[in-house]
XYZ file of C-alpha atoms in Angstrom:
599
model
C -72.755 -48.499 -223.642
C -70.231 -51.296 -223.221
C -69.751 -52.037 -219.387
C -66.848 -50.055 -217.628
C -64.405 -51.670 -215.828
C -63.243 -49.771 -212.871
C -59.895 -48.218 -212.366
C -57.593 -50.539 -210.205
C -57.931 -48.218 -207.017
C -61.231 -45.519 -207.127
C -60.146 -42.020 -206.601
C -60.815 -40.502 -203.257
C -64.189 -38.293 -202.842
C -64.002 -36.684 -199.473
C -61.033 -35.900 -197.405
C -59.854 -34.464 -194.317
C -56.662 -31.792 -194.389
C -55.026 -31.767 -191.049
C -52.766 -28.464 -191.239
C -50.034 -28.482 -188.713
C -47.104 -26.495 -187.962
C -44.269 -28.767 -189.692
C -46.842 -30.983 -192.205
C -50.176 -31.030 -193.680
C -51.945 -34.889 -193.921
C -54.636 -35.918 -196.313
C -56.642 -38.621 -194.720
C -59.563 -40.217 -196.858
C -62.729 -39.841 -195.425
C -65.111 -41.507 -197.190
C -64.909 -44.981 -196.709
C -62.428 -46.410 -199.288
C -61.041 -49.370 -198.390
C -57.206 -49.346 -197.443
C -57.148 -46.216 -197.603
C -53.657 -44.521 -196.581
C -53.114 -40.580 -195.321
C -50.905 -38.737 -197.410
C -47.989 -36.737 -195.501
C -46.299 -33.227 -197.082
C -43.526 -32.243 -194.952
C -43.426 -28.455 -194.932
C -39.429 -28.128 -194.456
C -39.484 -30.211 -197.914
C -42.080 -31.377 -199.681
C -41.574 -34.715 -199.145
C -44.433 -37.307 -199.308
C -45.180 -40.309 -197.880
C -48.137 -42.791 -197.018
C -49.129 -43.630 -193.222
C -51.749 -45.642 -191.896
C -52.640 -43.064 -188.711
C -52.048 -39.316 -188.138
C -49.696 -37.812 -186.073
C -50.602 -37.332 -182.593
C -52.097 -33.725 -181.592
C -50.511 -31.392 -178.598
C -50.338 -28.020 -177.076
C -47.445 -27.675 -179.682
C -49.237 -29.409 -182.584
C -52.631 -27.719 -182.677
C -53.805 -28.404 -186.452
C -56.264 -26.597 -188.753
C -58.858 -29.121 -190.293
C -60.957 -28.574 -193.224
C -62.768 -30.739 -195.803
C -61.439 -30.738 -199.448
C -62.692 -32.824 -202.387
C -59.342 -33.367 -204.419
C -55.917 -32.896 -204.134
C -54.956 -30.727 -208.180
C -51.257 -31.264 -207.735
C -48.292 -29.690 -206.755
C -45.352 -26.816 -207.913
C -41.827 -26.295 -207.606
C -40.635 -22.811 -207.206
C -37.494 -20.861 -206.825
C -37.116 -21.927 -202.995
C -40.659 -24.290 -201.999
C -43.095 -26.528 -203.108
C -47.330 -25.027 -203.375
C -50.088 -28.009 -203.089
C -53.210 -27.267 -204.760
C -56.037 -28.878 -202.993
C -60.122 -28.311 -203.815
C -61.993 -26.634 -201.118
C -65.264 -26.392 -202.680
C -66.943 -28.205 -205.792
C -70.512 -28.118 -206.681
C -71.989 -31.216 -208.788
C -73.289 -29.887 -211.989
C -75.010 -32.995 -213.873
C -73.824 -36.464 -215.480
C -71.267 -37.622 -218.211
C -73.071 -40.616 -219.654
C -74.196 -41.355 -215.977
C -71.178 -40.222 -213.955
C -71.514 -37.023 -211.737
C -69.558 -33.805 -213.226
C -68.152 -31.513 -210.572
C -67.414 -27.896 -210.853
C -64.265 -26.478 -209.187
C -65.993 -23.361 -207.061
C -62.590 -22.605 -204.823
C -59.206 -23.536 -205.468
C -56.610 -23.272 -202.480
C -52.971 -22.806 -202.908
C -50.759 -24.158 -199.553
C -47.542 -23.224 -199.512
C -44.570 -25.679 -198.103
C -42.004 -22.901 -197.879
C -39.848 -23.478 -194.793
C -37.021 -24.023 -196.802
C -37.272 -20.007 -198.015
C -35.827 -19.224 -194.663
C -32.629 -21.070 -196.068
C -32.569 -18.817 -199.222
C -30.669 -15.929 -200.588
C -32.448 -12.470 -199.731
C -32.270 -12.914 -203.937
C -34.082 -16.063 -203.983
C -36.877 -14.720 -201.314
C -37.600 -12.070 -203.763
C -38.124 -13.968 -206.435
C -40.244 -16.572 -204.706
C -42.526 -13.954 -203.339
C -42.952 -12.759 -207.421
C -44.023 -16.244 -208.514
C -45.880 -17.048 -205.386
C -47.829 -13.726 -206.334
C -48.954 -15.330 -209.651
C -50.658 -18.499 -207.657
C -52.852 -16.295 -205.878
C -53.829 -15.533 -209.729
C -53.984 -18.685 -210.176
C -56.190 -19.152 -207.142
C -58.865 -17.366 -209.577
C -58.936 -19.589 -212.365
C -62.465 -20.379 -214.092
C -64.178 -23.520 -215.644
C -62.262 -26.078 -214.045
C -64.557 -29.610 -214.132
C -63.419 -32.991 -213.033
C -65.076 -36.677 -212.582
C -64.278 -39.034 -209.782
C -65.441 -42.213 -211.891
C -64.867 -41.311 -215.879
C -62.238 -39.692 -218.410
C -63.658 -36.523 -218.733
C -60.697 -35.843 -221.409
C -61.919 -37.915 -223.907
C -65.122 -37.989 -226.212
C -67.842 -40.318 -225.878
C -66.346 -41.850 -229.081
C -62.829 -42.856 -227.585
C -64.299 -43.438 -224.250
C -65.849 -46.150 -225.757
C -63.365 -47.174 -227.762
C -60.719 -47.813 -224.889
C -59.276 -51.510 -225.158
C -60.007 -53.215 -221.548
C -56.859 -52.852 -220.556
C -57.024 -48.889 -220.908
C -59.864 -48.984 -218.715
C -58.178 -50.968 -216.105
C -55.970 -48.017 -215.767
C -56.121 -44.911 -213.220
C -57.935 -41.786 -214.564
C -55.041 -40.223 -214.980
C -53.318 -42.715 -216.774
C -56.089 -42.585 -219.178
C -56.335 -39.009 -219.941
C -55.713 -37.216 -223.103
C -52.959 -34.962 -223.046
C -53.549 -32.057 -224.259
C -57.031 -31.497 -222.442
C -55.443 -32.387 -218.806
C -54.914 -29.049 -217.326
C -53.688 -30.175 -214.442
C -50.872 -32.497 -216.289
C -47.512 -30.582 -215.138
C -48.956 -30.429 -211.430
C -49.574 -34.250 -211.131
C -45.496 -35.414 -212.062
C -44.936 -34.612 -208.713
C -47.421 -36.989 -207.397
C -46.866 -39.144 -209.997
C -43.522 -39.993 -209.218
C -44.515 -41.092 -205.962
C -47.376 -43.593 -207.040
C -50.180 -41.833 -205.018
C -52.914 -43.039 -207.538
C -56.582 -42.644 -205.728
C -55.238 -39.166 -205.164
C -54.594 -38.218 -208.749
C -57.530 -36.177 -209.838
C -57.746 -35.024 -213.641
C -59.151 -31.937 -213.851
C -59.772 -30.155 -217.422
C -60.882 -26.474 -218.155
C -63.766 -25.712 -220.805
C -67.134 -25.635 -219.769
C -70.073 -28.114 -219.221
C -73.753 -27.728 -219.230
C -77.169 -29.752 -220.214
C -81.079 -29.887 -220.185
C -83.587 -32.303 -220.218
C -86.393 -31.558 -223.051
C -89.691 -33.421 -223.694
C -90.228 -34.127 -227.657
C -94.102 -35.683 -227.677
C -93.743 -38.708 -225.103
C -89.471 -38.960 -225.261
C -87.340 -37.477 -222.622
C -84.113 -36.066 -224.104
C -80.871 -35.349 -222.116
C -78.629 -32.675 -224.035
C -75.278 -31.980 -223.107
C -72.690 -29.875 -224.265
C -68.790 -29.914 -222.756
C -65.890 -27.821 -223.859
C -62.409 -29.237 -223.217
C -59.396 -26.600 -223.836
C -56.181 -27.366 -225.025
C -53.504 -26.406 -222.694
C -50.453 -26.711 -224.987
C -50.814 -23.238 -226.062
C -53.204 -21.846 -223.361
C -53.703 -18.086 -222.154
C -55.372 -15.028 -222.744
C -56.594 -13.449 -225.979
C -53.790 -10.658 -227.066
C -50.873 -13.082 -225.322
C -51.509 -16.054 -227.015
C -52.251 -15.718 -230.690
C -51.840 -17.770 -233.473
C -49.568 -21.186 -232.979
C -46.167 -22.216 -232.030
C -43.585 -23.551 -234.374
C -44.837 -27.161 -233.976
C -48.775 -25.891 -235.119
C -50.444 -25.850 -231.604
C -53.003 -23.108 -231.906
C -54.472 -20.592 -228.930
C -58.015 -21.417 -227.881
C -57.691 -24.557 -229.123
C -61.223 -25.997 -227.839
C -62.719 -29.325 -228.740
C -66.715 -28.976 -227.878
C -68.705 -31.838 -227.961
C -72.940 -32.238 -228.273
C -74.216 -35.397 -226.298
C -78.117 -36.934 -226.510
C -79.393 -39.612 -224.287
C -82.784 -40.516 -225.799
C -84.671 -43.693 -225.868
C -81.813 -46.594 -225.155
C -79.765 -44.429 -227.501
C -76.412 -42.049 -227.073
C -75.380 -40.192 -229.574
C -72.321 -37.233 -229.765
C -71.020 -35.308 -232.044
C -67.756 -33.262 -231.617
C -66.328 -29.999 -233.182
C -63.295 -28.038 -232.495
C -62.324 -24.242 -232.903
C -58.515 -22.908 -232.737
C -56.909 -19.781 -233.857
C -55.536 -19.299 -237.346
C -52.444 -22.230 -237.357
C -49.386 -19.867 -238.319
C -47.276 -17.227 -236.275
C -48.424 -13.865 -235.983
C -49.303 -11.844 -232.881
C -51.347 -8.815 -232.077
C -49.261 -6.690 -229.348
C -51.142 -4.558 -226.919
C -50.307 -1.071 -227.110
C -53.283 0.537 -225.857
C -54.958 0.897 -228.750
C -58.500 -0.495 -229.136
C -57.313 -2.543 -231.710
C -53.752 -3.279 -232.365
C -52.110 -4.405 -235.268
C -51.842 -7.696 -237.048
C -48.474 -8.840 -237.603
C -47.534 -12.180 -239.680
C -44.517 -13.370 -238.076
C -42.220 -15.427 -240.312
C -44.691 -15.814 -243.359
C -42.581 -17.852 -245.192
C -43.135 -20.718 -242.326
C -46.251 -20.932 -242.761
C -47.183 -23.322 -244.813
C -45.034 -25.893 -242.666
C -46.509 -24.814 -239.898
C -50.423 -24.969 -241.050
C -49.344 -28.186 -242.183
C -48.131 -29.735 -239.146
C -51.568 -28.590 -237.243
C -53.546 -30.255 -239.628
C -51.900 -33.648 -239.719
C -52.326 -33.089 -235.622
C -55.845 -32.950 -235.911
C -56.387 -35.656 -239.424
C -54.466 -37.966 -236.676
C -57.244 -36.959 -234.259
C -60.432 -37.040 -235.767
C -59.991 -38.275 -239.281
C -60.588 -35.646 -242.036
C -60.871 -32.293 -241.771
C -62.836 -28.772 -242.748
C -61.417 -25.761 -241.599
C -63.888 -23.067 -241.801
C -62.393 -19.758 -242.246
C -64.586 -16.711 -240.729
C -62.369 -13.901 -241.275
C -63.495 -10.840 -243.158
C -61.276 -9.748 -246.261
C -60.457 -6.166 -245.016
C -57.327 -4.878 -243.471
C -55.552 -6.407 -240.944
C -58.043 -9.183 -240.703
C -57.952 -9.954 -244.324
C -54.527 -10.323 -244.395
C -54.478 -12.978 -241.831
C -57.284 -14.702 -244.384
C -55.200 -14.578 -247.201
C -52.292 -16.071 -245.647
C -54.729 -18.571 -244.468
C -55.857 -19.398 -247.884
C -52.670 -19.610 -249.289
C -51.238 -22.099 -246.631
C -53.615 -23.793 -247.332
C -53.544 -24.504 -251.114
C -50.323 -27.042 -250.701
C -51.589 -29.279 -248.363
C -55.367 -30.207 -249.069
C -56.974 -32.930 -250.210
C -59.808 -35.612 -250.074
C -59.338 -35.663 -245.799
C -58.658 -31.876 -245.830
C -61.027 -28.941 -247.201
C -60.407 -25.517 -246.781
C -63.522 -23.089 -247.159
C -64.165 -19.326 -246.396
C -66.978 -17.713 -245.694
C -67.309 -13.874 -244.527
C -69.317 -14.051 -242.098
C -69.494 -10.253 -241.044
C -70.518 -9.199 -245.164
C -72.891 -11.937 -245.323
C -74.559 -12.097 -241.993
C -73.531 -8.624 -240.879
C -74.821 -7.994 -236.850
C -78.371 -9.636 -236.953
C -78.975 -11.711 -240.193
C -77.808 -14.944 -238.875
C -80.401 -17.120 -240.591
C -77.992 -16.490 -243.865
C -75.366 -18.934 -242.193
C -78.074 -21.448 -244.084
C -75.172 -20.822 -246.900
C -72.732 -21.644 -245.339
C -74.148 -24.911 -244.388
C -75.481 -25.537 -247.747
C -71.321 -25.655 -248.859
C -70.747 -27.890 -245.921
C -73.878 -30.705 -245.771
C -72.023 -33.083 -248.085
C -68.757 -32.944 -245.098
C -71.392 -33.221 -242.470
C -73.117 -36.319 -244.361
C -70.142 -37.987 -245.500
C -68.318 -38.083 -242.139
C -71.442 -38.365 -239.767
C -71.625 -38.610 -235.992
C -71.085 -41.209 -233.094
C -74.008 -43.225 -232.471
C -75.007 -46.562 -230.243
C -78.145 -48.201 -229.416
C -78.881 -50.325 -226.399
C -77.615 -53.812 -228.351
C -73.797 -51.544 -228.724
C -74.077 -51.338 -232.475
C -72.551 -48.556 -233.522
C -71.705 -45.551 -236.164
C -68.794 -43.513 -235.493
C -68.157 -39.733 -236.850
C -65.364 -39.719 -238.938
C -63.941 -36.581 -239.470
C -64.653 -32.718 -237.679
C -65.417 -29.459 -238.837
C -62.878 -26.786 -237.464
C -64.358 -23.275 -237.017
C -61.981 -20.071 -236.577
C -62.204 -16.679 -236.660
C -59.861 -13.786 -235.169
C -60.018 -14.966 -231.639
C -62.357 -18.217 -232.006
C -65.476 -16.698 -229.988
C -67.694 -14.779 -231.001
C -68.771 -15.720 -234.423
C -67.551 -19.027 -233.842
C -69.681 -19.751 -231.435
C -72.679 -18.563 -233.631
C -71.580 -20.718 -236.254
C -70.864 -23.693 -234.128
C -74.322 -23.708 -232.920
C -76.071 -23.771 -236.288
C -73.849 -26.681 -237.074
C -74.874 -28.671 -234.258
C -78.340 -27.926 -234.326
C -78.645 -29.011 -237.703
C -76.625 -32.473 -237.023
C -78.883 -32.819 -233.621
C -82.264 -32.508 -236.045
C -80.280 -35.091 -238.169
C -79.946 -37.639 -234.879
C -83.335 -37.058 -233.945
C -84.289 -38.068 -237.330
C -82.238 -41.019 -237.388
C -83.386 -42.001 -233.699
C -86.790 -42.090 -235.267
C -88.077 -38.645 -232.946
C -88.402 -36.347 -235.811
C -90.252 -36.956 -238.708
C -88.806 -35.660 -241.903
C -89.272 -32.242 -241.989
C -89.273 -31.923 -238.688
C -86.728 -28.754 -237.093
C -85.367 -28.026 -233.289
C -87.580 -24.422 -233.985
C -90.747 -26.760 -233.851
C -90.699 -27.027 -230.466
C -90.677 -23.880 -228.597
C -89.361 -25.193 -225.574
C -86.174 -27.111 -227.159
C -85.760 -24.461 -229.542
C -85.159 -21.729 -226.059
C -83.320 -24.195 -224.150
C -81.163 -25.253 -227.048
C -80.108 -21.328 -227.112
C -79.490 -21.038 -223.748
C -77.074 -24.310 -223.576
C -75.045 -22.401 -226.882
C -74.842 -19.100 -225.143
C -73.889 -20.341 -222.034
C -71.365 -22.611 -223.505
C -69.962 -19.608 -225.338
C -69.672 -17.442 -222.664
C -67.414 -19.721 -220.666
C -65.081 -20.485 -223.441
C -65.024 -16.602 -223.495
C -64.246 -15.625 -220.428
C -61.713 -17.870 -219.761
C -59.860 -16.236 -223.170
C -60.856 -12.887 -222.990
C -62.443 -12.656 -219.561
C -65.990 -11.569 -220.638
C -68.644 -13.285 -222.245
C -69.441 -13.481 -225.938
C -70.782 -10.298 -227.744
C -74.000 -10.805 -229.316
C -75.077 -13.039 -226.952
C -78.669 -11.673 -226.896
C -79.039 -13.274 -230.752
C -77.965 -17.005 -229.755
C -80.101 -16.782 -226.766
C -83.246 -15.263 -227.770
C -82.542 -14.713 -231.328
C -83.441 -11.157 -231.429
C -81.361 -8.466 -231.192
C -82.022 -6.099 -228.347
C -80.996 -2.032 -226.950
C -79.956 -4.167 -223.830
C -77.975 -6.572 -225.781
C -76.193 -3.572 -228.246
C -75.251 -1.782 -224.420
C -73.984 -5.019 -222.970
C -72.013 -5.168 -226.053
C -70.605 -2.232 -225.782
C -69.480 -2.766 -221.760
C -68.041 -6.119 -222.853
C -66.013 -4.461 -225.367
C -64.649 -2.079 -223.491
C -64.210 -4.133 -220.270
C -62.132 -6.879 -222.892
C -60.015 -3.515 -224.040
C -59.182 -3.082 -220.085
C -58.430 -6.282 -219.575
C -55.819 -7.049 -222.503
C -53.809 -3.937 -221.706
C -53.962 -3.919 -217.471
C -54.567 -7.371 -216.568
C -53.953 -10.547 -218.943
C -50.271 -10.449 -218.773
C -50.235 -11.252 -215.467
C -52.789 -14.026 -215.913
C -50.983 -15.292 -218.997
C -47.713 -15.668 -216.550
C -49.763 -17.605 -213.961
C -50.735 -20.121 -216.979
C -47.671 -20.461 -218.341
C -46.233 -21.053 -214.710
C -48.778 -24.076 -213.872
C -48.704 -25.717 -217.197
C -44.892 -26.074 -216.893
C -44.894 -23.896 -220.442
C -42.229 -21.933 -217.803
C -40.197 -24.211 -215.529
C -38.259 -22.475 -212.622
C -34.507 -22.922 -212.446
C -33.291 -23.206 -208.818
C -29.732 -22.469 -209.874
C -28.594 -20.119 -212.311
C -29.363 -16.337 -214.075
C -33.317 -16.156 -213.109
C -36.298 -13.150 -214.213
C -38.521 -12.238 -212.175
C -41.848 -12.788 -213.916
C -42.967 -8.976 -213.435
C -41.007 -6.729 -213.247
C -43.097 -2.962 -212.442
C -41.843 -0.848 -215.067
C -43.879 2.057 -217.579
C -47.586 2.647 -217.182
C -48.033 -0.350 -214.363
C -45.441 1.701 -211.873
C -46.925 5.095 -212.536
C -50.519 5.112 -212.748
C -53.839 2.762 -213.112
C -56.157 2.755 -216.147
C -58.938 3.811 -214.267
C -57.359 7.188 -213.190
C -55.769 7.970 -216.252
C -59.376 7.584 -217.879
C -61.116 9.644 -214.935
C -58.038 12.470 -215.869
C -58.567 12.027 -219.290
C -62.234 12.385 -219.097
C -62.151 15.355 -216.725
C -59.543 17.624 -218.991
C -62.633 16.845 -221.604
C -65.645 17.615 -219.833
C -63.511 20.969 -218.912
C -62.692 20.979 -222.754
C -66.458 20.913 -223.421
C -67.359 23.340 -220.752
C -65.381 26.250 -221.711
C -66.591 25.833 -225.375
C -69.761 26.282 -224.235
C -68.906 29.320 -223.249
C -67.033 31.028 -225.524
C -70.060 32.905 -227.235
C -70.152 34.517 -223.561
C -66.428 35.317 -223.226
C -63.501 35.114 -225.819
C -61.077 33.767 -222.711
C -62.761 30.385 -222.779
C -61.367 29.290 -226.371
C -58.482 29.954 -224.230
C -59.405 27.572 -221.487
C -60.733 25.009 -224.063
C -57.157 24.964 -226.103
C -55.439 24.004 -222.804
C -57.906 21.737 -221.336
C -58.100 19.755 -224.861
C -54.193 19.991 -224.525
C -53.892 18.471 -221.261
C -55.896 15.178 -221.823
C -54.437 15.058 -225.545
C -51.291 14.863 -223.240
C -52.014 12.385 -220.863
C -53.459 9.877 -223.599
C -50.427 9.883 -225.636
C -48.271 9.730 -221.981
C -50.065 7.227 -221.238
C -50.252 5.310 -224.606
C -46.389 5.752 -224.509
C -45.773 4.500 -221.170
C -48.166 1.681 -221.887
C -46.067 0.558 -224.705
C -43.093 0.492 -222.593
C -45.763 -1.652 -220.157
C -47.333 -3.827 -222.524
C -43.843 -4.939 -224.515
C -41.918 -5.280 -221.325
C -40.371 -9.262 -220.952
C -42.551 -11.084 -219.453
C -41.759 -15.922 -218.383
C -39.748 -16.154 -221.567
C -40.692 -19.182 -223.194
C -38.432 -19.276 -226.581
C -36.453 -16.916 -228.365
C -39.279 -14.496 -229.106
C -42.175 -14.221 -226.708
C -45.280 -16.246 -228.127
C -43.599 -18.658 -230.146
């Protein structure tokens, strides 16, 4: 690799928070040269830089505690909310650079000024504060104190010297900087060595021995946060073509003086249409504004042409009911706008590979060599000569996981046996599935990898994860699917519309108005005022069992078909009150972002 020239100040590693009654101060502990303590008044929010830290009293007895990076900061209705790392763990290297994983996030609250506000105001603060204890929760945050972890291998080493020269921050991509709306605040106030980019995705790697070669493998996942969120809220894209789960994964080797990457991305279908929770396993598909959506479809894909170069987008859907509406649509926004940088191709992956028959995805990549070929892969040798990949394959299906992953995994194993081939560490016939030990580990980095990206959508991991990681199916992997599925069903309807506020909320996607007509963000109304899932279930299940009972007996004594009709009665009751009443829940307002929620 080129060398790196360091940012103009190094971000700070280790520091000390002094809590006290009327401020909290940062001071750098570990060893940075003029270093400066950062001062948050808790009457305003107000920062400054000072050289010492206030003096300590009977009055002024502070809490101290280490943290490891200071995330940024939020307005609310009435007081400011510092986000501050209390606890990372260091989970390998980005082309020799130490990756940290978040493990607790800490939300401080600067809210002296609430005792100033409107019994009004109070109320509403306490609702939003509510969501950053949600917020508090959130999974697969990673972060570097020394490289970009935004950007690819490819445009990390493409950055002009005077890029490099710049703080992290300042470097960063966009639209894979969670933390981009929290930093302004610190921004403004030029507090550089404290700005620490954080992304969400995921990040994992091996080391494998091929005959006498050690190979490094690593695989990161950087989401997109312009349309981030949970699976049922965030569907489809916005006007301007930003798609949900919009994930850009990349595969990294290290072998033999040589790095090599590869990068593929995976985003929901790029048109409106949503898929409202209404407790029903699975709700309907609805196209919204169809006759948008070729402009829209079009507008995603010039996105991602001015990205990465050309472009395959590899359609998964079935072609039955709801789902194969959503792939016709597909298809036909398609047909305007492609051409020699932009291929449209759709394979069924559910009637061709069904549940277990993966190995037929060999089809699929027999349509798609030529792409893979053609546009090639980022490679550079010790002496920085160089090949760069040229375009991307981009993989959907209804909510970008499951199958997805599956088929983003034979992609990149087959490019990886193509770098290994190229590196000179295969021979020609050579395969990943020759070697036992990089065949399981390869597996394991895919399924892992997969199961991050789906929890932090649909909070579970991937179905079918027993194929990618053993490839086998399994009794233990059919019953895991099941619990996942039903455990995703819970979540949509009881618990991602909170989580999908608390996202919105950070990523400034909802900005608080001090002055002026303001909504609460929740507002307890239908099936979350009157009841939990789990005890309508247990009633529902109970009035069934009953149901079942007193059929059992009715060979014994006429009175129980009795009993059975009004048992079956009562939980056919409380399902349908409580599929009502969960409409009412599910469809109530929630942040409103635009004119129509989602869009």
């Amino acid at each position: 690799m080129k060398e790196k020239a360091e940012p103009v100040q190094k971000l700070y590693t280790r520091m000390r928070l002094w809590e006290f009654p009327d401020e909290y101060v940062i001071e750098p502990t570990d060893g940075s040269s003029a270093s400066s303590s950062l001062s948050i008044s808790l009457v305003d929010a107000s920062m400054k830089l000072s050289d010492s830290i206030p003096e300590c009293s009977s009055f002024r007895v502070p809490k101290i505690q280490m943290i490891f990076g200071v995330v940024g900061m939020l307005k609310l209705v009435a007081g400011s909310y510092l986000f501050v790392i209390t606890e990372r763990k260091c989970v390998g290297s980005y082309l020799g650079h130490p990756i940290f994983k978040i493990i607790s996030l800490k939300v401080l609250p600067c809210v002296h000024s609430v005792k100033n506000s409107t019994p009004e105001q109070k109320k509403l603060e306490n609702e939003f504060s509510r969501l950053l204890k949600v917020a508090e929760r959130t999974t697969g945050l990673y972060f570097s104190y020394d490289t970009n972890l935004t950007l690819s291998t490819q445009r990390l080493y493409d950055l002009g010297n005077e890029s490099k020269m710049l703080p992290l921050w300042r470097q960063a991509e966009p639209r894979f900087l969670w933390n981009s709306y929290m930093l302004e605040a610190l921004i403004d106030k030029k507090l550089d060595p404290y700005l620490l980019p954080v992304v969400q995705g995921s990040f994992h790697n091996f080391q494998a021995t091929i005959r006498k070669e050690i190979v490094d493998v690593t695989l990161i996942a950087r989401r997109c946060t312009r349309r981030n969120g949970t699976r049922m809220w965030r569907r489809g894209a916005d006007r301007e073509g930003h798609v949900a789960n919009f994930v850009e994964t990349e595969q990294i080797i290290q072998i033999n003086g040589f790095t090599s990457s590869f990068v593929q991305v995976r985003g929901s279908i790029p048109f409106l249409w949503e898929q409202i929770v209404d407790l029903t396993y699975k709700p309907k598909f609805e196209i919204v504004r169809p006759e948008q959506a070729p402009q829209i479809a079009e507008r995603h894909f010039l996105d991602l042409r001015k990205m990465y170069g050309s472009v395959l987008a590899v359609d998964l859907l079935n072609k039955h009911g709801g789902e194969g509406r959503l792939s016709d649509m597909f298809s036909n926004a398609m047909q305007p706008i492609v051409s020699e940088d932009l291929r449209y191709l759709h394979f069924d992956f559910t009637k061709i590979c069904g549940h277990v028959h993966f190995e037929r995805l060999s089809f699929l990549y027999d349509q798609i060599a030529d792409f893979l070929v053609k546009n090639g892969y980022f490679l550079l040798n010790e002496e920085s000569e160089k090949m760069e990949q040229l375009g991307v394959v981009r993989t959907n299906c209804i909510d970008c996981l499951d199958r997805t992953n599956i088929t983003q995994s034979m992609i990149a194993r087959k490019i990886l046996e193509l770098q290994f081939r190229r590196i000179g560490v295969f021979a020609a016939e050579e395969t990943i599935s020759s070697h036992p030990k990089l065949d399981r580990c390869f597996r394991i980095l895919w399924d892992n990898h997969g199961d991050d990206i789906s929890i932090q959508y649909a909070g579970t991991a991937t179905l079918k994860g027993d194929l990618v990681r053993s490839g086998q199916r399994r009794v233990q992997g059919i019953l895991k699917d099941r619990y996942i599925s039903l455990k995703r069903y819970y979540l949509n309807n009881f618990s991602d519309g909170t989580k999908q506020d608390a996202f919105d909320l950070l990523q400034g996607h909802y900005k608080v108005s001090v002055g002026g007509d303001i909504t609460p963000p929740s507002q307890k109304g239908g099936l979350e005022a009157i009841a939990s899932f789990p005890l309508a279930l247990c009633l529902v299940l109970i009035a069934l069992l009953l149901t079942t009972m007193s059929l059992g007996q009715f060979g014994n004594d006429p009175r129980h078909l009795l009993f059975s009709v009004v048992w079956g009665s009562i939980s056919v009751g409380i399902a349908s009150f409580v599929r009502a009443k969960g409409r009412i829940f599910c469809n109530r307002p929630r942040l409103q972002l635009h004119d129509k929620p989602g869009y």
